[in-house]
Each structure stands twice: as C-alpha cells, then as structure tokens.
XYZ file of C-alpha atoms in Angstrom:
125
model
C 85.619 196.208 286.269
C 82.360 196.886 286.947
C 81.446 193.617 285.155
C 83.160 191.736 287.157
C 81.697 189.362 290.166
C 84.466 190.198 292.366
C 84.585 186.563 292.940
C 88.544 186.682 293.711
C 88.865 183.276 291.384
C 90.928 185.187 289.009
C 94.085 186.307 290.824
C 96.288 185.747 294.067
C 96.031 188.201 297.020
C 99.226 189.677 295.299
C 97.519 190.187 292.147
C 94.516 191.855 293.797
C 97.340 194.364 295.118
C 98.424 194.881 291.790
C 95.025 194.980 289.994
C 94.026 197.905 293.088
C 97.060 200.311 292.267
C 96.019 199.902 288.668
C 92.699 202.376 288.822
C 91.661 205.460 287.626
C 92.957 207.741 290.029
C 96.247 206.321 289.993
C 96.722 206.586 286.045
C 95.588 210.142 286.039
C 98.099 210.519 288.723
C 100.863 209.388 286.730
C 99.494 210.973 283.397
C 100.152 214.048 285.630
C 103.257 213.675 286.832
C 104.480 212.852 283.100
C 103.547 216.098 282.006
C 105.308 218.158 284.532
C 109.238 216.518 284.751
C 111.576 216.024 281.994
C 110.843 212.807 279.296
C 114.137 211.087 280.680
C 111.839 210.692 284.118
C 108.636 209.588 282.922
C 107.026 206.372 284.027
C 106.481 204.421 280.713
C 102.239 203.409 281.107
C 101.386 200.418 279.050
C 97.388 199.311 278.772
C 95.958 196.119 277.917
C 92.680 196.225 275.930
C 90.904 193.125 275.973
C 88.319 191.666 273.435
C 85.242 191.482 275.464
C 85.382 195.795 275.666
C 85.283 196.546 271.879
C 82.309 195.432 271.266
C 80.915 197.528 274.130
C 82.663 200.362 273.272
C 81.222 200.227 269.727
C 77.569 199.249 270.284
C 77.914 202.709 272.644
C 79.495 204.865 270.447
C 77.925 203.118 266.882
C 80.952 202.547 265.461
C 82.210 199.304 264.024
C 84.978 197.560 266.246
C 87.635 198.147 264.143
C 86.724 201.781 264.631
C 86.240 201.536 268.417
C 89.448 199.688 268.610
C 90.950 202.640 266.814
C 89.697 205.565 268.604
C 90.424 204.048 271.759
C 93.693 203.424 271.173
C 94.140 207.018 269.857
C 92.464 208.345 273.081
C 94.590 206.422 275.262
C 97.939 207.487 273.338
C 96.330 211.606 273.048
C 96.610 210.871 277.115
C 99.599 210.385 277.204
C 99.660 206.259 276.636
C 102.783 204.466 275.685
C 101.450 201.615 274.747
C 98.336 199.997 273.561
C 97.864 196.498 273.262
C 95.459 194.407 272.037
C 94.649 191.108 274.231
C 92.815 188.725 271.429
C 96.260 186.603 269.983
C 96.341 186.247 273.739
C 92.893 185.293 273.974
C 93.357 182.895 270.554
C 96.569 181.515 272.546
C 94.487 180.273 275.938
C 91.672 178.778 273.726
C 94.159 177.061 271.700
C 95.836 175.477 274.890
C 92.669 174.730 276.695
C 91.709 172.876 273.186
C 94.982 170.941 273.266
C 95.276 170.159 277.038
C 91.293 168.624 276.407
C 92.019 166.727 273.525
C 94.853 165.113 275.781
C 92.844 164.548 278.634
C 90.190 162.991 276.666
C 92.385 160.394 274.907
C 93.812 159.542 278.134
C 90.117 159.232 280.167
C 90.129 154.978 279.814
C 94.138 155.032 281.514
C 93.583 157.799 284.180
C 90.736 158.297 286.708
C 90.959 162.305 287.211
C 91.442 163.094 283.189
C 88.469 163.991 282.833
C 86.639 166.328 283.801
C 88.388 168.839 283.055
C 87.742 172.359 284.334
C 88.056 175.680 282.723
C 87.702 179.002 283.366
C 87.564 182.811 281.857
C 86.145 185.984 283.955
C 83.088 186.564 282.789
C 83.572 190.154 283.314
C-alpha cells in the first residue's frame, strides 16, 4: 500500500471499508486470537499475493522470484496463514479480457460512435 496514489479509482466506499479492516494490526490480531482458542474456532485467514510484489521482494532480499515467491509464502503459512494465493492467472485473465473486449470495440469503431476509445485501467501501486 504504500505504492499506492490513494486515488480511490480502484474500489467503492464499501471496498475502502473492507480494504481498511484488512491491515497489519488487524491480522496480527487475529493471528493472535488463533493461537489462544481451540482449532474448531479459528478464523480461516486467506492472503492474496499479487505479481507486482515478487519482484520487489526479490530485488530486496537477492533472491530469484521463484524463491521470493517461496519464502513468502512459507512466512505467511509459519504465521499462521491458511492460504496463499498467487494473483498472476488472475492478472493473465484481466489482460486477456481487456485484449478481447478491444479487439471488439475496434472492429465495431466504423458502426458505433463511443467504441472507441476505449479506457483501461490497473493500480499502479
């Protein structure tokens, strides 16, 4: 997050409540509580890891991103982490679309006024 423009583009105000109980302090509270009641009670933490952070992560720690991707993962789960996943076939899948919905909008520019341009969009954070 510190990346990010804090441009509010991204997400609806009910997002942004989402994205602000999803923070440090809050997953270290929840780590916490996991450790101290019974398994059958604990809140199941899932976390998203996108692309764009790998290759931060390694360039820090000189590792290749495979490596990064790895030790990361393992940090997360030696946490106390669910789940990992990776975000890049997700990624893939919105480059994919925004390729197809172009190629549309293109062949259609001579029959409609507003195909094109077409505008598109990714955080840049």
């Amino acid at each position: 997050l510190s990346d990010c423009l804090a441009c509010d583009s991204c997400m609806t105000s009910e997002e942004g409540a989402r994205v602000f109980q999803q923070n440090q302090k809050e997953l270290f509270r929840v780590l916490n509580l996991n450790k101290k009641c019974d398994t059958s009670k604990h809140k199941v933490l899932a976390v998203s890891i996108c692309p764009q952070s790998l290759p931060y992560f390694a360039a820090k720690f000189n590792l290749s991103v495979n490596d990064a991707a790895k030790r990361l993962c393992g940090f997360l789960k030696s946490l106390g982490v669910h789940y990992v996943f990776d975000t890049t076939i997700a990624a893939d899948f919105s480059i994919l679309e925004s390729q197809r919905e172009f190629v549309q909008r293109y062949q259609r520019r001579n029959q409609e006024e507003h195909a094109l341009p077409m505008f598109a969009s990714a955080c840049p954070g």
